Amino acid sequence: MKLTLKIWRQKNAQDKGAMVDYQIDGIEPDMSFLEMLDVFNEDLMSKGGEPVAFDHDCREGICGMCSLFINGEAHGPDRGVTTCQLHMRMFKDGDTITIEPFRAAAFPVVKDLVVNRSAFDRIQHAGGFISVNTSGNTIDANTIPINKKDADEAFDAATCIGCGACVASCKNSSAMLFVAAKVSQYALLPQGRIEATDRVLNMVHQMDAEGFGNCSNTGACEVECPKGISLENIARMNREYLAASAKG
Ligand code: SF4
Ligand code: FES
Protein backbone atom coordinates (compact mmCIF):
# COMPACT_ATOMS: atom_id res chain seq x y z
CA MET A 1 0.00 0.00 0.00
CA LYS A 2 1.11 3.53 -0.77
CA LEU A 3 -0.15 6.17 1.65
CA THR A 4 0.01 9.87 2.39
CA LEU A 5 0.44 10.55 6.09
CA LYS A 6 -0.43 13.92 7.54
CA ILE A 7 1.24 13.89 10.96
CA TRP A 8 1.23 16.42 13.79
CA ARG A 9 4.84 17.45 14.50
CA GLN A 10 5.64 19.44 17.62
CA LYS A 11 9.19 19.71 19.03
CA ASN A 12 8.14 20.22 22.65
CA ALA A 13 5.34 21.55 24.85
CA GLN A 14 6.21 25.17 23.99
CA ASP A 15 6.41 24.69 20.22
CA LYS A 16 3.32 25.73 18.20
CA GLY A 17 3.35 22.53 16.13
CA ALA A 18 1.99 21.89 12.62
CA MET A 19 0.71 19.12 10.36
CA VAL A 20 3.44 17.76 8.02
CA ASP A 21 2.80 15.64 4.91
CA TYR A 22 4.78 12.46 4.22
CA GLN A 23 4.60 9.67 1.64
CA ILE A 24 5.10 6.00 2.51
CA ASP A 25 5.14 2.89 0.34
CA GLY A 26 5.34 -0.88 0.94
CA ILE A 27 2.81 -1.05 3.79
CA GLU A 28 1.15 -4.48 4.18
CA PRO A 29 -2.58 -4.67 5.06
CA ASP A 30 -1.74 -7.14 7.87
CA MET A 31 0.56 -4.68 9.64
CA SER A 32 -0.79 -3.00 12.76
CA PHE A 33 -1.04 0.77 12.72
CA LEU A 34 1.92 1.04 15.10
CA GLU A 35 4.00 -1.32 12.92
CA MET A 36 3.23 0.99 10.02
CA LEU A 37 4.56 3.90 12.12
CA ASP A 38 7.68 1.86 13.01
CA VAL A 39 8.38 1.28 9.31
CA PHE A 40 7.66 4.94 8.61
CA ASN A 41 10.09 6.07 11.36
CA GLU A 42 12.86 3.75 10.12
CA ASP A 43 12.43 5.16 6.63
CA LEU A 44 12.44 8.73 8.00
CA MET A 45 15.61 8.11 10.05
CA SER A 46 17.38 6.49 7.08
CA LYS A 47 16.88 9.81 5.29
CA GLY A 48 18.26 11.77 8.25
CA GLY A 49 14.86 12.84 9.61
CA GLU A 50 13.76 13.01 13.25
CA PRO A 51 11.43 10.07 14.08
CA VAL A 52 7.85 10.83 15.08
CA ALA A 53 7.34 10.36 18.84
CA PHE A 54 4.27 8.29 19.75
CA ASP A 55 3.22 6.41 22.89
CA HIS A 56 2.93 2.62 23.10
CA ASP A 57 3.73 -0.19 25.49
CA CYS A 58 1.87 -3.52 25.51
CA ARG A 59 0.63 -3.41 21.89
CA GLU A 60 -2.12 -5.81 23.02
CA GLY A 61 -4.94 -3.43 23.98
CA ILE A 62 -4.19 -3.69 27.69
CA CYS A 63 -2.07 -0.79 28.92
CA GLY A 64 -3.90 2.21 27.45
CA MET A 65 -0.68 3.93 26.33
CA CYS A 66 -1.34 4.15 22.59
CA SER A 67 -3.34 7.29 22.03
CA LEU A 68 -3.66 8.51 18.48
CA PHE A 69 -6.41 10.52 16.86
CA ILE A 70 -6.62 8.97 13.40
CA ASN A 71 -8.75 10.52 10.65
CA GLY A 72 -10.68 12.46 13.29
CA GLU A 73 -11.38 9.50 15.61
CA ALA A 74 -9.68 8.41 18.82
CA HIS A 75 -8.01 5.02 18.07
CA GLY A 76 -9.06 5.33 14.40
CA PRO A 77 -11.91 3.98 12.30
CA ASP A 78 -12.33 0.47 13.79
CA ARG A 79 -14.65 -0.18 16.77
CA GLY A 80 -13.76 -1.71 20.13
CA VAL A 81 -10.02 -1.62 19.51
CA THR A 82 -7.08 0.49 20.60
CA THR A 83 -4.62 2.07 18.15
CA CYS A 84 -2.21 -0.84 18.68
CA GLN A 85 -4.95 -3.31 17.64
CA LEU A 86 -5.92 -1.30 14.55
CA HIS A 87 -4.78 -2.91 11.30
CA MET A 88 -3.82 -1.32 8.01
CA ARG A 89 -6.48 -3.40 6.25
CA MET A 90 -8.92 -0.76 7.53
CA PHE A 91 -7.35 1.60 4.96
CA LYS A 92 -7.04 1.48 1.16
CA ASP A 93 -4.06 1.87 -1.13
CA GLY A 94 -3.69 5.56 -1.96
CA ASP A 95 -5.45 6.78 1.21
CA THR A 96 -4.48 9.91 3.08
CA ILE A 97 -4.32 9.31 6.86
CA THR A 98 -4.35 12.17 9.34
CA ILE A 99 -2.60 11.40 12.64
CA GLU A 100 -2.88 13.77 15.60
CA PRO A 101 -2.35 13.53 19.35
CA PHE A 102 -5.30 13.30 21.77
CA ARG A 103 -6.27 16.94 22.22
CA ALA A 104 -7.46 18.34 25.56
CA ALA A 105 -6.21 21.16 27.79
CA ALA A 106 -5.70 18.60 30.58
CA PHE A 107 -3.56 16.41 28.23
CA PRO A 108 -0.76 18.79 27.12
CA VAL A 109 1.40 17.68 24.20
CA VAL A 110 4.89 16.55 25.25
CA LYS A 111 6.23 15.93 21.76
CA ASP A 112 4.66 15.13 18.37
CA LEU A 113 1.92 12.56 19.16
CA VAL A 114 2.78 12.06 22.85
CA VAL A 115 0.57 13.75 25.43
CA ASN A 116 0.89 13.93 29.20
CA ARG A 117 -2.01 11.98 30.73
CA SER A 118 -0.78 12.15 34.33
CA ALA A 119 -4.03 13.99 35.19
CA PHE A 120 -5.63 10.51 35.07
CA ASP A 121 -3.03 9.20 37.54
CA ARG A 122 -3.82 12.01 39.97
CA ILE A 123 -7.55 11.24 39.73
CA GLN A 124 -6.78 7.57 40.46
CA HIS A 125 -4.62 8.54 43.44
CA ALA A 126 -7.52 10.60 44.80
CA GLY A 127 -9.66 7.50 45.35
CA GLY A 128 -9.33 4.73 42.76
CA PHE A 129 -8.37 2.04 45.28
CA ILE A 130 -9.58 0.18 48.38
CA SER A 131 -7.72 0.07 51.68
CA VAL A 132 -6.89 -3.50 52.69
CA ASN A 133 -5.88 -4.59 56.18
CA THR A 134 -2.65 -6.53 55.73
CA SER A 135 -2.21 -7.37 59.43
CA GLY A 136 -2.95 -11.03 58.83
CA ASN A 137 -6.66 -10.67 59.64
CA THR A 138 -7.69 -9.92 56.06
CA ILE A 139 -11.03 -11.46 55.06
CA ASP A 140 -10.73 -13.66 51.99
CA ALA A 141 -12.58 -11.80 49.22
CA ASN A 142 -14.13 -15.10 48.07
CA THR A 143 -16.02 -15.45 51.38
CA ILE A 144 -18.09 -12.31 50.64
CA PRO A 145 -21.06 -13.23 48.44
CA ILE A 146 -21.73 -10.84 45.52
CA ASN A 147 -24.66 -11.23 43.16
CA LYS A 148 -23.85 -12.04 39.56
CA LYS A 149 -25.28 -8.82 38.07
CA ASP A 150 -23.18 -6.59 40.34
CA ALA A 151 -20.06 -8.70 39.78
CA ASP A 152 -20.52 -8.52 35.99
CA GLU A 153 -21.12 -4.76 36.00
CA ALA A 154 -18.12 -4.14 38.29
CA PHE A 155 -15.97 -6.29 35.99
CA ASP A 156 -17.18 -4.39 32.90
CA ALA A 157 -16.31 -1.06 34.57
CA ALA A 158 -12.90 -2.44 35.56
CA THR A 159 -12.00 -3.08 31.92
CA CYS A 160 -11.32 0.66 31.45
CA ILE A 161 -7.64 0.91 30.50
CA GLY A 162 -7.33 4.66 31.17
CA CYS A 163 -6.42 5.48 27.58
CA GLY A 164 -8.19 8.86 27.49
CA ALA A 165 -10.06 8.29 24.21
CA CYS A 166 -13.24 9.39 25.98
CA VAL A 167 -11.67 12.78 26.74
CA ALA A 168 -10.25 13.17 23.22
CA SER A 169 -13.64 12.33 21.66
CA CYS A 170 -15.67 14.68 23.84
CA LYS A 171 -16.37 18.21 22.59
CA ASN A 172 -16.07 19.35 26.24
CA SER A 173 -12.93 17.25 26.95
CA SER A 174 -14.87 15.61 29.75
CA ALA A 175 -13.27 12.77 31.73
CA MET A 176 -16.61 11.60 33.13
CA LEU A 177 -16.60 8.16 31.46
CA PHE A 178 -13.13 7.34 32.81
CA VAL A 179 -13.88 8.57 36.34
CA ALA A 180 -17.31 6.92 36.31
CA ALA A 181 -15.75 3.58 35.33
CA LYS A 182 -13.30 3.81 38.24
CA VAL A 183 -16.00 4.86 40.73
CA SER A 184 -18.40 2.14 39.53
CA GLN A 185 -15.79 -0.60 39.68
CA TYR A 186 -15.73 -0.18 43.48
CA ALA A 187 -19.23 1.18 44.17
CA LEU A 188 -20.78 -2.11 43.01
CA LEU A 189 -18.76 -4.29 45.39
CA PRO A 190 -19.02 -4.56 49.21
CA GLN A 191 -15.25 -4.09 49.54
CA GLY A 192 -15.58 -0.74 47.76
CA ARG A 193 -18.57 0.53 49.75
CA ILE A 194 -16.48 1.25 52.87
CA GLU A 195 -14.71 4.26 51.29
CA ALA A 196 -17.39 5.02 48.66
CA THR A 197 -18.38 8.46 49.99
CA ASP A 198 -14.86 9.89 50.12
CA ARG A 199 -13.90 8.15 46.90
CA VAL A 200 -16.52 9.77 44.67
CA LEU A 201 -16.14 13.21 46.25
CA ASN A 202 -12.33 13.16 46.00
CA MET A 203 -12.17 11.75 42.47
CA VAL A 204 -14.74 14.21 41.09
CA HIS A 205 -13.00 17.09 42.89
CA GLN A 206 -9.64 16.08 41.35
CA MET A 207 -11.24 15.68 37.91
CA ASP A 208 -12.54 19.26 38.12
CA ALA A 209 -9.19 20.55 39.45
CA GLU A 210 -7.40 19.03 36.42
CA GLY A 211 -9.46 21.16 34.05
CA PHE A 212 -11.61 18.51 32.33
CA GLY A 213 -14.95 19.78 30.98
CA ASN A 214 -18.46 18.78 31.95
CA CYS A 215 -20.57 15.99 30.46
CA SER A 216 -23.36 17.14 28.17
CA ASN A 217 -24.64 13.63 27.32
CA THR A 218 -23.44 13.61 23.70
CA GLY A 219 -22.26 10.02 24.02
CA ALA A 220 -19.17 10.28 21.77
CA CYS A 221 -17.07 8.85 24.62
CA GLU A 222 -19.08 5.61 24.71
CA VAL A 223 -18.86 5.22 20.90
CA GLU A 224 -15.08 5.71 20.78
CA CYS A 225 -14.18 3.84 23.98
CA PRO A 226 -12.13 0.77 22.94
CA LYS A 227 -13.47 -1.17 25.93
CA GLY A 228 -17.17 -0.40 25.47
CA ILE A 229 -17.54 1.36 28.83
CA SER A 230 -21.24 2.23 29.12
CA LEU A 231 -22.72 5.67 29.80
CA GLU A 232 -24.71 3.95 32.57
CA ASN A 233 -21.56 4.28 34.65
CA ILE A 234 -21.86 8.08 34.46
CA ALA A 235 -25.45 7.89 35.72
CA ARG A 236 -24.23 5.65 38.59
CA MET A 237 -21.42 8.07 39.46
CA ASN A 238 -23.88 11.00 39.48
CA ARG A 239 -26.11 9.08 41.91
CA GLU A 240 -23.10 8.23 44.08
CA TYR A 241 -21.97 11.86 44.02
CA LEU A 242 -25.42 13.20 44.98
CA ALA A 243 -25.74 10.74 47.86
CA ALA A 244 -22.18 11.51 49.06
CA SER A 245 -22.77 15.28 48.86
CA ALA A 246 -25.97 14.94 50.90
CA LYS A 247 -24.01 13.04 53.60
CA GLY A 248 -21.03 15.38 53.58
S1 SF4 B 1 -13.57 4.92 29.62
FE1 SF4 B 1 -12.89 3.91 27.71
S2 SF4 B 1 -12.05 5.62 26.49
FE2 SF4 B 1 -12.15 6.34 28.60
S3 SF4 B 1 -10.17 5.91 29.50
FE3 SF4 B 1 -11.49 4.12 29.96
S4 SF4 B 1 -11.10 2.69 28.27
FE4 SF4 B 1 -10.30 4.68 27.57
S1 FES C 1 -0.02 -0.12 23.46
FE1 FES C 1 -1.06 -0.92 25.23
S2 FES C 1 -3.16 -0.62 24.75
FE2 FES C 1 -2.13 -0.01 22.92
PDB file of C-alpha atoms in Angstrom, residues 18-116:
ATOM      1  CA  ALA A  18       1.992  21.889  12.624  1.00  0.00           C
ATOM      2  CA  MET A  19       0.712  19.117  10.359  1.00  0.00           C
ATOM      3  CA  VAL A  20       3.440  17.763   8.024  1.00  0.00           C
ATOM      4  CA  ASP A  21       2.800  15.642   4.905  1.00  0.00           C
ATOM      5  CA  TYR A  22       4.784  12.458   4.218  1.00  0.00           C
ATOM      6  CA  GLN A  23       4.595   9.665   1.635  1.00  0.00           C
ATOM      7  CA  ILE A  24       5.101   6.002   2.508  1.00  0.00           C
ATOM      8  CA  ASP A  25       5.144   2.886   0.340  1.00  0.00           C
ATOM      9  CA  GLY A  26       5.343  -0.876   0.944  1.00  0.00           C
ATOM     10  CA  ILE A  27       2.813  -1.049   3.788  1.00  0.00           C
ATOM     11  CA  GLU A  28       1.146  -4.478   4.179  1.00  0.00           C
ATOM     12  CA  PRO A  29      -2.579  -4.670   5.062  1.00  0.00           C
ATOM     13  CA  ASP A  30      -1.740  -7.137   7.869  1.00  0.00           C
ATOM     14  CA  MET A  31       0.556  -4.679   9.644  1.00  0.00           C
ATOM     15  CA  SER A  32      -0.790  -3.001  12.756  1.00  0.00           C
ATOM     16  CA  PHE A  33      -1.045   0.770  12.718  1.00  0.00           C
ATOM     17  CA  LEU A  34       1.925   1.039  15.097  1.00  0.00           C
ATOM     18  CA  GLU A  35       4.000  -1.322  12.925  1.00  0.00           C
ATOM     19  CA  MET A  36       3.232   0.990  10.019  1.00  0.00           C
ATOM     20  CA  LEU A  37       4.561   3.901  12.123  1.00  0.00           C
ATOM     21  CA  ASP A  38       7.684   1.857  13.015  1.00  0.00           C
ATOM     22  CA  VAL A  39       8.375   1.276   9.313  1.00  0.00           C
ATOM     23  CA  PHE A  40       7.663   4.941   8.615  1.00  0.00           C
ATOM     24  CA  ASN A  41      10.094   6.072  11.360  1.00  0.00           C
ATOM     25  CA  GLU A  42      12.856   3.745  10.116  1.00  0.00           C
ATOM     26  CA  ASP A  43      12.426   5.163   6.633  1.00  0.00           C
ATOM     27  CA  LEU A  44      12.443   8.725   7.997  1.00  0.00           C
ATOM     28  CA  MET A  45      15.609   8.110  10.055  1.00  0.00           C
ATOM     29  CA  SER A  46      17.378   6.487   7.082  1.00  0.00           C
ATOM     30  CA  LYS A  47      16.884   9.806   5.287  1.00  0.00           C
ATOM     31  CA  GLY A  48      18.263  11.769   8.245  1.00  0.00           C
ATOM     32  CA  GLY A  49      14.856  12.839   9.611  1.00  0.00           C
ATOM     33  CA  GLU A  50      13.755  13.015  13.252  1.00  0.00           C
ATOM     34  CA  PRO A  51      11.434  10.066  14.084  1.00  0.00           C
ATOM     35  CA  VAL A  52       7.853  10.826  15.080  1.00  0.00           C
ATOM     36  CA  ALA A  53       7.339  10.356  18.839  1.00  0.00           C
ATOM     37  CA  PHE A  54       4.271   8.288  19.750  1.00  0.00           C
ATOM     38  CA  ASP A  55       3.217   6.412  22.885  1.00  0.00           C
ATOM     39  CA  HIS A  56       2.930   2.616  23.103  1.00  0.00           C
ATOM     40  CA  ASP A  57       3.732  -0.194  25.494  1.00  0.00           C
ATOM     41  CA  CYS A  58       1.872  -3.524  25.508  1.00  0.00           C
ATOM     42  CA  ARG A  59       0.628  -3.405  21.887  1.00  0.00           C
ATOM     43  CA  GLU A  60      -2.123  -5.811  23.019  1.00  0.00           C
ATOM     44  CA  GLY A  61      -4.945  -3.433  23.981  1.00  0.00           C
ATOM     45  CA  ILE A  62      -4.192  -3.693  27.693  1.00  0.00           C
ATOM     46  CA  CYS A  63      -2.067  -0.794  28.925  1.00  0.00           C
ATOM     47  CA  GLY A  64      -3.903   2.212  27.449  1.00  0.00           C
ATOM     48  CA  MET A  65      -0.678   3.926  26.334  1.00  0.00           C
ATOM     49  CA  CYS A  66      -1.340   4.153  22.585  1.00  0.00           C
ATOM     50  CA  SER A  67      -3.345   7.288  22.025  1.00  0.00           C
ATOM     51  CA  LEU A  68      -3.656   8.511  18.476  1.00  0.00           C
ATOM     52  CA  PHE A  69      -6.415  10.522  16.864  1.00  0.00           C
ATOM     53  CA  ILE A  70      -6.619   8.973  13.397  1.00  0.00           C
ATOM     54  CA  ASN A  71      -8.746  10.521  10.648  1.00  0.00           C
ATOM     55  CA  GLY A  72     -10.684  12.455  13.287  1.00  0.00           C
ATOM     56  CA  GLU A  73     -11.378   9.498  15.613  1.00  0.00           C
ATOM     57  CA  ALA A  74      -9.680   8.410  18.816  1.00  0.00           C
ATOM     58  CA  HIS A  75      -8.008   5.025  18.068  1.00  0.00           C
ATOM     59  CA  GLY A  76      -9.064   5.330  14.405  1.00  0.00           C
ATOM     60  CA  PRO A  77     -11.914   3.984  12.297  1.00  0.00           C
ATOM     61  CA  ASP A  78     -12.331   0.466  13.787  1.00  0.00           C
ATOM     62  CA  ARG A  79     -14.653  -0.184  16.769  1.00  0.00           C
ATOM     63  CA  GLY A  80     -13.761  -1.710  20.131  1.00  0.00           C
ATOM     64  CA  VAL A  81     -10.016  -1.619  19.507  1.00  0.00           C
ATOM     65  CA  THR A  82      -7.081   0.493  20.604  1.00  0.00           C
ATOM     66  CA  THR A  83      -4.624   2.072  18.152  1.00  0.00           C
ATOM     67  CA  CYS A  84      -2.210  -0.837  18.676  1.00  0.00           C
ATOM     68  CA  GLN A  85      -4.948  -3.311  17.638  1.00  0.00           C
ATOM     69  CA  LEU A  86      -5.920  -1.302  14.553  1.00  0.00           C
ATOM     70  CA  HIS A  87      -4.781  -2.906  11.304  1.00  0.00           C
ATOM     71  CA  MET A  88      -3.817  -1.316   8.013  1.00  0.00           C
ATOM     72  CA  ARG A  89      -6.476  -3.401   6.252  1.00  0.00           C
ATOM     73  CA  MET A  90      -8.919  -0.761   7.528  1.00  0.00           C
ATOM     74  CA  PHE A  91      -7.350   1.604   4.958  1.00  0.00           C
ATOM     75  CA  LYS A  92      -7.036   1.477   1.162  1.00  0.00           C
ATOM     76  CA  ASP A  93      -4.056   1.865  -1.131  1.00  0.00           C
ATOM     77  CA  GLY A  94      -3.687   5.563  -1.963  1.00  0.00           C
ATOM     78  CA  ASP A  95      -5.449   6.781   1.210  1.00  0.00           C
ATOM     79  CA  THR A  96      -4.481   9.906   3.078  1.00  0.00           C
ATOM     80  CA  ILE A  97      -4.324   9.311   6.855  1.00  0.00           C
ATOM     81  CA  THR A  98      -4.353  12.169   9.339  1.00  0.00           C
ATOM     82  CA  ILE A  99      -2.601  11.396  12.643  1.00  0.00           C
ATOM     83  CA  GLU A 100      -2.880  13.775  15.598  1.00  0.00           C
ATOM     84  CA  PRO A 101      -2.348  13.530  19.354  1.00  0.00           C
ATOM     85  CA  PHE A 102      -5.296  13.304  21.767  1.00  0.00           C
ATOM     86  CA  ARG A 103      -6.269  16.942  22.219  1.00  0.00           C
ATOM     87  CA  ALA A 104      -7.460  18.342  25.563  1.00  0.00           C
ATOM     88  CA  ALA A 105      -6.208  21.157  27.788  1.00  0.00           C
ATOM     89  CA  ALA A 106      -5.703  18.598  30.579  1.00  0.00           C
ATOM     90  CA  PHE A 107      -3.560  16.412  28.227  1.00  0.00           C
ATOM     91  CA  PRO A 108      -0.757  18.793  27.124  1.00  0.00           C
ATOM     92  CA  VAL A 109       1.398  17.681  24.198  1.00  0.00           C
ATOM     93  CA  VAL A 110       4.886  16.553  25.254  1.00  0.00           C
ATOM     94  CA  LYS A 111       6.234  15.932  21.757  1.00  0.00           C
ATOM     95  CA  ASP A 112       4.659  15.125  18.370  1.00  0.00           C
ATOM     96  CA  LEU A 113       1.916  12.561  19.160  1.00  0.00           C
ATOM     97  CA  VAL A 114       2.785  12.061  22.853  1.00  0.00           C
ATOM     98  CA  VAL A 115       0.567  13.747  25.426  1.00  0.00           C
ATOM     99  CA  ASN A 116       0.894  13.930  29.199  1.00  0.00           C
TER     100      ASN A 116
END
